[in-house]
Coordinates of C-alpha atoms in Angstrom, one line a residue:
X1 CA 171.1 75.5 133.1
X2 CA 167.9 77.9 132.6
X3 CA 164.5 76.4 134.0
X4 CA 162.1 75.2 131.0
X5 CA 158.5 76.6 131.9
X6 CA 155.6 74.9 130.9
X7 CA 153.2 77.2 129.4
X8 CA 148.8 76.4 128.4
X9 CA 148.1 79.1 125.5
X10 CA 144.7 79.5 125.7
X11 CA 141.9 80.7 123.5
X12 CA 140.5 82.8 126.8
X13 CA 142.9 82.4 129.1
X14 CA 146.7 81.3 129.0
X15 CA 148.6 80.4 132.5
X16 CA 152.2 79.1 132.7
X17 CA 153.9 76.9 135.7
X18 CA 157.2 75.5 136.0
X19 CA 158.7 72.5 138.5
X20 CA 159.9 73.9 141.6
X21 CA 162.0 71.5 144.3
X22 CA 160.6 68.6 142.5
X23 CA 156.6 70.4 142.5
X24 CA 154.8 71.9 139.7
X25 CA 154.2 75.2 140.7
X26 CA 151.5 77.9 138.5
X27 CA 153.0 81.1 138.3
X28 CA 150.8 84.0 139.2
X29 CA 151.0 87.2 136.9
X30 CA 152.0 90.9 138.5
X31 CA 148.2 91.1 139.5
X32 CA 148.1 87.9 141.7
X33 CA 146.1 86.1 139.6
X34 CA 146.7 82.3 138.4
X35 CA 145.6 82.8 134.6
X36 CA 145.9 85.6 132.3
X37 CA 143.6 86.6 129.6
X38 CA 144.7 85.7 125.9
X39 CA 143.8 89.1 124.4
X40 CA 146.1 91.9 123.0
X41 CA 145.0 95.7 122.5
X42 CA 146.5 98.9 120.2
X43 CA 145.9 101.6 122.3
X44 CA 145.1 104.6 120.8
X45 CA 149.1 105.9 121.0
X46 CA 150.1 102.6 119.6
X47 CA 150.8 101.2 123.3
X48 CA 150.6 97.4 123.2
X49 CA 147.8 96.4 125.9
X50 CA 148.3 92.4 126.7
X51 CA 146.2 90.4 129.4
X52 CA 144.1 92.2 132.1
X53 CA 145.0 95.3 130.4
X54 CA 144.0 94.4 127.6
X55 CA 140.0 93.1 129.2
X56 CA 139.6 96.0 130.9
X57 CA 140.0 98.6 127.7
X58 CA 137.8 96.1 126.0
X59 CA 134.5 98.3 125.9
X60 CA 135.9 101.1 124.8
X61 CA 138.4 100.1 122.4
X62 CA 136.7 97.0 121.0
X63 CA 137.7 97.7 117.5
X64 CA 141.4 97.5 118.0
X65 CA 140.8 94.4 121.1
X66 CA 141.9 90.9 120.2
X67 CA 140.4 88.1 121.9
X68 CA 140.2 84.5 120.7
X69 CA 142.6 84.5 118.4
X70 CA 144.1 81.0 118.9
X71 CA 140.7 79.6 116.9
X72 CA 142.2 81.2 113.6
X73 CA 145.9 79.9 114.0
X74 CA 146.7 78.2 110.9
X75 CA 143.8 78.5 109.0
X76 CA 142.9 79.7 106.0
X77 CA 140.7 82.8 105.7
X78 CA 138.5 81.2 103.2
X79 CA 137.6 78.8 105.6
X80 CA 134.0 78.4 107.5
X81 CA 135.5 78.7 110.5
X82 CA 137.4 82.2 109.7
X83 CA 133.7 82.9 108.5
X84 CA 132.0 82.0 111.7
X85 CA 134.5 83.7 113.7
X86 CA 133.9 87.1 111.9
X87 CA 130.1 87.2 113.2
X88 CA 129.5 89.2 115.7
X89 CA 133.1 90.3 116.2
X90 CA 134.1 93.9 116.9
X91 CA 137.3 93.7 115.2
X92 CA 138.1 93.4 111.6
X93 CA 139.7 90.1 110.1
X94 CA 141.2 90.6 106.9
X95 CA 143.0 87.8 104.5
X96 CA 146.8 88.4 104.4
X97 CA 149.1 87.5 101.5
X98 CA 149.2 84.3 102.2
X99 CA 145.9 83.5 102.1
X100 CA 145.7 83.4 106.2
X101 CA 143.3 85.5 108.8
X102 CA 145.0 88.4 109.9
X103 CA 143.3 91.1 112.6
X104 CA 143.5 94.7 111.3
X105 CA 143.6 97.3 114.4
X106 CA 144.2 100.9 113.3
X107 CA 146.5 100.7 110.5
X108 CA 148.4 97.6 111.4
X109 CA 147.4 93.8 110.7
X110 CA 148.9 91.3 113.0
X111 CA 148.7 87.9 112.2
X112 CA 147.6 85.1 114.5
X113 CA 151.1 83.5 115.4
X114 CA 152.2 87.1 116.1
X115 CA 149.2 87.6 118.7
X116 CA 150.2 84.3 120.1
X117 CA 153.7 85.3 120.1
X118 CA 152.7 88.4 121.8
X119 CA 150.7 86.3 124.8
X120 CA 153.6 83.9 125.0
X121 CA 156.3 87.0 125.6
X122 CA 153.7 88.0 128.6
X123 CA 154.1 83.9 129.6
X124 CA 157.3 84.2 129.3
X125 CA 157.8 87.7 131.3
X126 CA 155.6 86.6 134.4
X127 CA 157.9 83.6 134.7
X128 CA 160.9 85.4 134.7
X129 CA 159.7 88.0 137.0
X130 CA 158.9 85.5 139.7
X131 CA 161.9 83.2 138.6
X132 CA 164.3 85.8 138.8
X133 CA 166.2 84.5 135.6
X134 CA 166.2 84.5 131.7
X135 CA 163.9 81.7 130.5
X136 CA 164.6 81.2 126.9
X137 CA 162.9 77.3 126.7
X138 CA 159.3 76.2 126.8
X139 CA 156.6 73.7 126.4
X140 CA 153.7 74.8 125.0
X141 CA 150.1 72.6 124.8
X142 CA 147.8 72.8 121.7
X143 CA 144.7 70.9 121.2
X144 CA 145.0 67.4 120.7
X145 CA 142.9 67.3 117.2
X146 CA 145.2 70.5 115.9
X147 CA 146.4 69.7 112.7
X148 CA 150.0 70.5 111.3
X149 CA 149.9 73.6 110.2
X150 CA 148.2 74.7 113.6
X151 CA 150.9 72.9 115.3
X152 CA 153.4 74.7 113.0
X153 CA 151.9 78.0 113.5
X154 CA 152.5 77.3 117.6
X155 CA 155.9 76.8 117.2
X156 CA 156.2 79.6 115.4
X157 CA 154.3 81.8 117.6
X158 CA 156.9 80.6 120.0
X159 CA 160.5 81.4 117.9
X160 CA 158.7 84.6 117.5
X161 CA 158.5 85.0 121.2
X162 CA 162.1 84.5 122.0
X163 CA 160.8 80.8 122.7
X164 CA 162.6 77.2 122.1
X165 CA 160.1 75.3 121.9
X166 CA 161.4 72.1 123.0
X167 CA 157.9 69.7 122.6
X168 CA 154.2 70.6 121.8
X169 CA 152.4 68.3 123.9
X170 CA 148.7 68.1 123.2
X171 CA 146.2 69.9 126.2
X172 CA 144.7 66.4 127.3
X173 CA 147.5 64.9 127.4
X174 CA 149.2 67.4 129.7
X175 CA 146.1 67.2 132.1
X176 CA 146.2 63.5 132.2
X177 CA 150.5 64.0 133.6
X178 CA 149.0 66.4 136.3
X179 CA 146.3 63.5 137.2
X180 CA 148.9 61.2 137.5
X181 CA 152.0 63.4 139.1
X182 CA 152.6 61.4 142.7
X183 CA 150.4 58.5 142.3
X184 CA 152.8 55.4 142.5
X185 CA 151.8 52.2 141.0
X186 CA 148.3 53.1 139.9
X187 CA 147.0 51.8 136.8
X188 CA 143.9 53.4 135.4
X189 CA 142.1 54.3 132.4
X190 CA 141.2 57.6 132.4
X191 CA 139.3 59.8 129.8
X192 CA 139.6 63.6 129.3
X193 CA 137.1 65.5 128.7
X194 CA 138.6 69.0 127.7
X195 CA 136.0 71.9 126.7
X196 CA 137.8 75.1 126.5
X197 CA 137.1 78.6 125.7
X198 CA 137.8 77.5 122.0
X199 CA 138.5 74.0 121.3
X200 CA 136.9 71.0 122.7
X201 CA 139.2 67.6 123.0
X202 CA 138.7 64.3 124.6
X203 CA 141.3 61.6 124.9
X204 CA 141.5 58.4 126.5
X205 CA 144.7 57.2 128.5
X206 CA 146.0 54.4 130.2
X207 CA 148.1 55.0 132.9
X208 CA 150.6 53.0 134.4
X209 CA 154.1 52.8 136.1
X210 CA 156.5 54.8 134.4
X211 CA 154.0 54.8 131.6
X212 CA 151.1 57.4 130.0
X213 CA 150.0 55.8 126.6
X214 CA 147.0 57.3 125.1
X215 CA 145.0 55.1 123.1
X216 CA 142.7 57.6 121.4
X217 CA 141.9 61.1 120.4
X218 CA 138.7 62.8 119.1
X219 CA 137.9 66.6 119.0
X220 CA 136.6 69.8 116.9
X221 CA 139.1 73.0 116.7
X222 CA 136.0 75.3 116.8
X223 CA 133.7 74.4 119.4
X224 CA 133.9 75.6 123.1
X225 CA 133.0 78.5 125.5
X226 CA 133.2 80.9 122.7
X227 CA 130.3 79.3 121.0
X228 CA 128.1 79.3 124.5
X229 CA 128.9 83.3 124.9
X230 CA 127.7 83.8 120.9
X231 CA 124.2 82.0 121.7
X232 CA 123.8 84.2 124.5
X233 CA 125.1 87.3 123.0
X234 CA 122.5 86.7 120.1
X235 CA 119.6 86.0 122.8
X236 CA 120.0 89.0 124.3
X237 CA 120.3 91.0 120.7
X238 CA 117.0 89.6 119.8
X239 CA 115.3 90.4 123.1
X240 CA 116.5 94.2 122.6
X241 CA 115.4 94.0 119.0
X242 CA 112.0 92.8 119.9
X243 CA 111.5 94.9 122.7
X244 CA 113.6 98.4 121.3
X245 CA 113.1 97.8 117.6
X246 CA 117.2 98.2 117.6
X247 CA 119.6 95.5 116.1
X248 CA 123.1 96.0 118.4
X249 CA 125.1 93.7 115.8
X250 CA 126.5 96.3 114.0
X251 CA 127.8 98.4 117.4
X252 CA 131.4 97.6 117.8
X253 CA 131.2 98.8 121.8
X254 CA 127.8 97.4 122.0
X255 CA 128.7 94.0 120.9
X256 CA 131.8 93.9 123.4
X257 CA 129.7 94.9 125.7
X258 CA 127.0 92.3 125.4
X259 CA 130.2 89.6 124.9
X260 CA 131.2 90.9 128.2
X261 CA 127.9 90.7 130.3
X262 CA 127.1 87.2 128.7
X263 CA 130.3 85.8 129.6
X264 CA 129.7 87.0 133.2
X265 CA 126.1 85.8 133.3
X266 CA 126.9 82.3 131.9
X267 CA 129.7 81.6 135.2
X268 CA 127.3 83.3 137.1
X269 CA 124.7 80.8 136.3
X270 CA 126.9 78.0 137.0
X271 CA 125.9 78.8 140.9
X272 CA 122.5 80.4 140.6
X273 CA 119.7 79.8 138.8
X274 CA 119.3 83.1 137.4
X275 CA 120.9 86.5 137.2
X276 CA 120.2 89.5 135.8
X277 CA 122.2 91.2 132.4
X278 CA 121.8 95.1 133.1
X279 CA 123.4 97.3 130.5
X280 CA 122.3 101.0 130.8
X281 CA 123.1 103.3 127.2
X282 CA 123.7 100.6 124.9
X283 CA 121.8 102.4 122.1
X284 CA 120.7 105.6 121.1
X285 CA 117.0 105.7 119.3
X286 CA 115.0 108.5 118.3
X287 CA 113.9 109.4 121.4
X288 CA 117.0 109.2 123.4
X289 CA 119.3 106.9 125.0
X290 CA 117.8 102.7 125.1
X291 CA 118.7 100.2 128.4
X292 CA 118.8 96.7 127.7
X293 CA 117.7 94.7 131.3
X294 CA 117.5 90.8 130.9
X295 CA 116.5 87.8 133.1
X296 CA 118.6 84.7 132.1
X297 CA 117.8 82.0 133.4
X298 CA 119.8 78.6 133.9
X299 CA 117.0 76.8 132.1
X300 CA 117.6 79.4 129.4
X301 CA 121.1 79.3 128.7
X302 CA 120.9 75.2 128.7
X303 CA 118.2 75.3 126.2
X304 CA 120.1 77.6 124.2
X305 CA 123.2 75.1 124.7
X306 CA 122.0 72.0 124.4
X307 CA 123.2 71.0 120.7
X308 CA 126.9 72.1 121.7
X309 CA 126.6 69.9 124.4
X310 CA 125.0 67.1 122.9
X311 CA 128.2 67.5 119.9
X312 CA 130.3 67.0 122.4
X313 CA 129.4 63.7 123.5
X314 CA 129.1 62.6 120.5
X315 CA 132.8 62.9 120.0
X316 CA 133.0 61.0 123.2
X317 CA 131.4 58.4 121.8
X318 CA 133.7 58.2 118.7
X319 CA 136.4 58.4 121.0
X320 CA 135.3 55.6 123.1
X321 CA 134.5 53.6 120.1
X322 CA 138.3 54.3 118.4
X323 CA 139.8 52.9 121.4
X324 CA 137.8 49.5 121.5
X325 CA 136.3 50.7 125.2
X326 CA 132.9 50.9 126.8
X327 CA 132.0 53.5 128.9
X328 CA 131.9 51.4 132.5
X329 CA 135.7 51.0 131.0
X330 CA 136.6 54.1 132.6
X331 CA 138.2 54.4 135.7
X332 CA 137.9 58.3 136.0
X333 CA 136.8 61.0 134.0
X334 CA 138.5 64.6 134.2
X335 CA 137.4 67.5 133.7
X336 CA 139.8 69.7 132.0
X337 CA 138.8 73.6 130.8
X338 CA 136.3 76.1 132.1
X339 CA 133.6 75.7 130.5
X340 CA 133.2 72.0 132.0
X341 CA 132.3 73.9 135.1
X342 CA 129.2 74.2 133.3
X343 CA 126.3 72.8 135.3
X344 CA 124.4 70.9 132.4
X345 CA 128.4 69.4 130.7
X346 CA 129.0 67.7 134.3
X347 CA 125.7 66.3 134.6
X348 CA 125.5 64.7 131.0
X349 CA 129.3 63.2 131.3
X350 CA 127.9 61.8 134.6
X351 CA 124.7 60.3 132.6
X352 CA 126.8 59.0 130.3
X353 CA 129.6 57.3 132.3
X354 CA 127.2 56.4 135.1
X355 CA 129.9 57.6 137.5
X356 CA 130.9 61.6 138.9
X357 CA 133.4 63.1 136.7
X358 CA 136.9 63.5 139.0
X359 CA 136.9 67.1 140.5
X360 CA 140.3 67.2 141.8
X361 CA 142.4 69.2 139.5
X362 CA 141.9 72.9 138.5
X363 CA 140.7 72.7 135.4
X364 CA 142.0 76.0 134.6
X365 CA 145.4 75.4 135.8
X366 CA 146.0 71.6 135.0
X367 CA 147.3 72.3 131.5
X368 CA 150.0 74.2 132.2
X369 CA 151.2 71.9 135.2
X370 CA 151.0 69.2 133.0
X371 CA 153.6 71.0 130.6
X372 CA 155.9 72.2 133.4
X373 CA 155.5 68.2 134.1
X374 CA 156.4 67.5 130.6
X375 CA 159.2 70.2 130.4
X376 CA 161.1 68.6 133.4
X377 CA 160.6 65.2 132.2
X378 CA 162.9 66.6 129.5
X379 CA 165.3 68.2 131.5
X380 CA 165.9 65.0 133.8
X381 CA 167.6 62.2 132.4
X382 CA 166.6 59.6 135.4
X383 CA 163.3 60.6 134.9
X384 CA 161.8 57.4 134.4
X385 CA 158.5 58.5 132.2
X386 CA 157.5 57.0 128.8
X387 CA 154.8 58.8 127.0
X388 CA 153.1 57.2 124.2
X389 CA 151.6 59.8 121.6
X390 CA 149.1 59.0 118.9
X391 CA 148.3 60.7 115.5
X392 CA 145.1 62.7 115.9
X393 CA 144.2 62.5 112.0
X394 CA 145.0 60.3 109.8
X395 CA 147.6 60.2 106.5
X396 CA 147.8 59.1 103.2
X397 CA 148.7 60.0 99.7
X398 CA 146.5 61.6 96.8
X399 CA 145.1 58.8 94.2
X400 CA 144.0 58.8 90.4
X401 CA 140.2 60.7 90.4
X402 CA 140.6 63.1 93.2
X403 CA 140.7 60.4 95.9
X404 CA 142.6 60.1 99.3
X405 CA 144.2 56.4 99.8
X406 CA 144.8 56.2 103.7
X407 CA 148.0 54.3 104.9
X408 CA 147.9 55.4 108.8
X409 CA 144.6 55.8 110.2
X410 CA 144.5 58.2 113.0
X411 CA 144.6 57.3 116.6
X412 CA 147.6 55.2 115.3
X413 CA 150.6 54.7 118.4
X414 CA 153.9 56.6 117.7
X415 CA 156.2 56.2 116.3
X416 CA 154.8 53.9 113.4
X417 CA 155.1 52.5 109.5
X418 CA 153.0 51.7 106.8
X419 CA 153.5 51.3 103.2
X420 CA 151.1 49.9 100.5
X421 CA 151.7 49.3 96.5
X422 CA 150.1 51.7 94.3
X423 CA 150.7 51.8 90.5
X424 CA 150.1 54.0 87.1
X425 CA 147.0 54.9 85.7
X426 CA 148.4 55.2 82.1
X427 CA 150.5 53.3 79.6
X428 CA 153.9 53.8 79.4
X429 CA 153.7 56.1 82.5
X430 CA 157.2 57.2 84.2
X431 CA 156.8 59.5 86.6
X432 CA 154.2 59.6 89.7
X433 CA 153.7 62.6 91.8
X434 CA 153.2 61.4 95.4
X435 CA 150.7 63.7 97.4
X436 CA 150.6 63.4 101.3
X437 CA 147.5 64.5 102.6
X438 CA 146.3 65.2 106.2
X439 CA 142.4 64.3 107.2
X440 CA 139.7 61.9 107.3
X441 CA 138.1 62.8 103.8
X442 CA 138.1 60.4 100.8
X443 CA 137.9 63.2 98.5
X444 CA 141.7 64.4 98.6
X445 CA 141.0 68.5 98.0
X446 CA 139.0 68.2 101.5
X447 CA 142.0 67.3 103.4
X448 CA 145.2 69.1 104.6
X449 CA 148.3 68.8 101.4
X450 CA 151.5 68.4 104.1
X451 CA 153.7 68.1 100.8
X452 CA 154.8 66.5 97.7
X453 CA 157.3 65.0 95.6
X454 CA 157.9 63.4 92.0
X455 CA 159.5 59.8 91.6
X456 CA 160.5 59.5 88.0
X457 CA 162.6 56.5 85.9
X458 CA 159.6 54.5 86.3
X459 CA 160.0 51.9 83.5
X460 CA 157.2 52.0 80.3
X461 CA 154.8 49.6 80.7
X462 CA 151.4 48.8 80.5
X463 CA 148.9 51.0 83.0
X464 CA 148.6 48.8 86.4
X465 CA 151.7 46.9 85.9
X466 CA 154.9 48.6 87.7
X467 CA 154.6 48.6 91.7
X468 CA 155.4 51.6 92.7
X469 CA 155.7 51.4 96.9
X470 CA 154.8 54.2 99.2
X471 CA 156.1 53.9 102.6
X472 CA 154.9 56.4 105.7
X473 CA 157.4 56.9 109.1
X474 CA 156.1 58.8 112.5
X475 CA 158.4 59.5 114.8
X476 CA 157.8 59.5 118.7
X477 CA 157.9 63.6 118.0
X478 CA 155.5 63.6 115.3
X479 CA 158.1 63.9 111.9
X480 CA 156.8 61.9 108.7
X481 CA 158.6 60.9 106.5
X482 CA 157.4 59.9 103.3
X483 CA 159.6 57.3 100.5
X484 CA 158.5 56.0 97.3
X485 CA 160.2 52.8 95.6
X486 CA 159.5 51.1 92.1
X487 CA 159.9 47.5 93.2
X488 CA 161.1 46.6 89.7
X489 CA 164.0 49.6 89.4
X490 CA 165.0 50.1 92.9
X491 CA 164.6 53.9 92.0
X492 CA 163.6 55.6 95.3
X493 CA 162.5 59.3 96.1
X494 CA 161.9 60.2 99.7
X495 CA 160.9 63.7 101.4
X496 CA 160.8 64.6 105.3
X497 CA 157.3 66.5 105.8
X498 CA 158.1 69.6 107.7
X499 CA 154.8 71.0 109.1
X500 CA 154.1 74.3 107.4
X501 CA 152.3 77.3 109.3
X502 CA 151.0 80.3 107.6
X503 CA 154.1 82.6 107.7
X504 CA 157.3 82.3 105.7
X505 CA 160.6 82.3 107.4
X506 CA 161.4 86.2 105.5
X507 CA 158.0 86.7 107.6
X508 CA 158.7 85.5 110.8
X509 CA 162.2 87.0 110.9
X510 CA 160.3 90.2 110.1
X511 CA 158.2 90.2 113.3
X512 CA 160.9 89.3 115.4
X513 CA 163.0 92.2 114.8
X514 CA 159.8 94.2 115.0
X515 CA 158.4 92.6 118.3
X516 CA 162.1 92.9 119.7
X517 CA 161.0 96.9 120.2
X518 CA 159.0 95.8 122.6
X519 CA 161.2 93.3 124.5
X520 CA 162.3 93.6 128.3
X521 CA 165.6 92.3 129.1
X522 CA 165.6 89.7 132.5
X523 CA 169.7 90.0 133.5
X524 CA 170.6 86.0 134.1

């Protein structure tokens, strides 16, 4: 039987582990290193750049350089977040035919699931490199607060790398397994605190025996290390405008430039209290060549980053309050992604909790050995491990007036079901179209349509008299199922709700036999 890797796709940097002689083990790439960065180049001969070769072409190809891709998976490119993310980015996003983002580099758009498809094949090569065999099963982690189609979109993403996915198990979650690998009989509630280069997550857990159950879930899909580089990138552009009289935004190479030094400047300042961002030739003006030189301070950059900070306590706080617990409630905090090396995001969780967060688990590398965790745990039948899921947002079904009637509210332990009577809103009404929706909105529009379905043979009556009733099932892996019964017939019309990501199966077959160009063969 082929080993089943474990594999954390990033939005900055992706790693992958797998269980070795009963120890998770991360896998280092061909350069040595423990992570590798999620971005993907076109070279100018159409070579396909991923990783460190990809970073290091950056400045000079930033037009055709992917980075941060994973914040788009899924979405629509309507959205404010597709909006966001096209500021100050030196490659183009353009809408596909589907209505999703899709990153246009020379002539050729790639979609998102196909650039996570492409950082998943490199996953999946450094594994078999070191592994010596063909790995064709994974698990891959996604943000606990990612929605279906994002979740969809990952899975995809995987098929499209030559992937099974056998479980997407949300990024806190993961940690929370590495936490807990080896430590017999404890029983603790521990709190994640999870601020990546894109997302930012925070989940509560109790652990026990044989037991992980998570009790609650709260996060935002666009906030995270990303967002700290942009303040500083746009700091520095306005220092350089004041002082020059030049605005950089417009500068493809300038802009990956300035993304590069601010990213160095903000770990930098994680140990000092100031450092210096020197970039000689980063515009031309009248009279000849412009250097932008910079003291950023530590007091600076926290200034700047206080609001993202402050946001993301605030979502601990919901968190805390969806789970029924008070702070001095929990037994550890960890400290998963990194940007919580940040200086300023350790000392606020430790203001808040009262207590220093837990520092013993890499929070680059904890992901992915939570995964390889999870993976075996699937592979090992006397694996005694029960892990108890929740839904991260809640469901329910479109209403008369554009509303959104909630039957499972998120946070909800899987597998569950709910069902509630609804009736008709005209007379002699026979039919009812039943409209699941995904999100915490009232207003139905505002959330996520997962599907729909018609029950007819509804017997004539007056409006508010039949009792039509809709029922909801989770499974332990996340399936609804949706059923709708007229109590007085017996009629019944059900559906399955199969998560739906951005591409169509013609689609993703498409990029498969395109990406398999590009595919190295591991002999078993």
């Amino acid at each position: 039987m082929s080993r089943v890797i474990g594999i954390d796709l990033g939005t900055t940097n992706s790693c992958v582990a797998v269980v070795d002689n009963g120890q998770p083990v991360v896998i280092p790439n061909t350069g040595g290193y423990k992570t590798t960065p999620s971005m993907f180049a076109l070279a100018d001969d159409g070579k396909r750049l991923v990783g460190h070769l990809a970073k290091r072409q950056a400045i000079t190809n930033a037009s055709n350089t992917v980075y941060a891709s994973k914040r788009l998976i899924g979405r629509r490119f309507e959205s404010a977040e597709v909006r966001r993310a096209s500021e100050l980015c030196p490659y183009a996003i353009t809408e596909g035919p589907n209505g999703d983002p899709r990153m246009l580099l020379g002539e050729k758009t790639f979609t998102c699931a196909e650039i996570a498809a492409i950082i998943l094949r490199e996953m999946k090569r450094v594994a078999q490199e070191y592994l010596g065999e063909a790995i064709r099963e994974a698990v891959i982690t996604v943000p606990a607060h990612f929605n279906d189609a994002q979740r969809q979109s990952t899975k995809d993403a995987g098929k499209i790398a030559g992937l099974e996915v056998l479980r997407i198990i949300n990024e806190p979650t993961a940690a929370a397994l590495a936490y807990g690998f080896g430590r017999k009989n404890a029983e603790e509630t521990v709190l994640v605190y999870d601020l990546g280069g894109g997302t930012f997550d925070v989940s509560i857990l109790e652990m026990g025996e044989g037991v992980l159950e998570v009790l609650a879930t709260a996060g935002d899909t666009f906030l995270g290390g990303e967002d700290f580089d942009r303040l500083l990138v746009n700091h520095l552009i306005e220092q350089f405008e004041a002082s020059e009289g030049i605005d950089l935004r417009a500068e493809p190479m300038a802009l990956q430039r300035l993304k590069d030094a601010a990213e160095k400047a903000k770990c930098d300042l994680s140990g000092a209290t100031q450092t210096e961002v020197n970039l000689p030739f980063i515009a031309t003006g009248g009279d000849g060549p412009r250097h932008l030189s910079v003291i950023v301070t530590r007091e600076i950059l926290e200034r700047l980053a206080a609001d993202i900070v402050d946001r993301t306590m605030t979502t601990v706080g919901l968190c805390l309050s969806d789970a029924g617990l008070s702070p001095d409630q929990i037994d550890q905090v960890i400290l998963v992604g990194g940007q919580s090396r940040m200086p300023l995001v350790q000392e606020r969780v430790a203001e808040f909790f009262g207590k220093r967060p837990h520092k013993g688990v890499n929070p680059d590398e904890v992901v992915a050995i939570g995964a390889a965790i999870q993976a075996e745990a699937l592979l090992d039948e006397d694996q005694n491990m029960l892990l108890l899921d929740v839904t991260p947002l809640s469901l329910g079904i479109g209403t008369y007036g554009g509303h959104s009637a909630k039957l499972i509210e998120r946070n909800t332990t899987l597998p569950v079901r709910r069902a509630h009577v609804f009736t008709t809103t005209r007379d002699n009404q026979t039919a009812v179209k039943i409209r699941v929706l995904q999100g915490e909105s009232d207003i139905a529009e505002e959330n996520d349509l997962l599907g729909e379905f018609i029950l007819s043979g509804i017997r004539e009556a007056r409006k508010g008299e039949p009792e039509v009733e809709v029922s909801f099932d989770i499974d332990t892996n996340g399936i609804v199922s949706v059923s709708a019964r007229d109590l007085s017939t017996g009629r019944e019309q059900s559906i399955t709700v199969n998560a739906t990501g951005t591409l169509s199966d013609d689609e993703i077959q498409r990029i498969i036999d395109e990406n398999d160009l590009y595919e190295i063969q591991v002999k078993d």
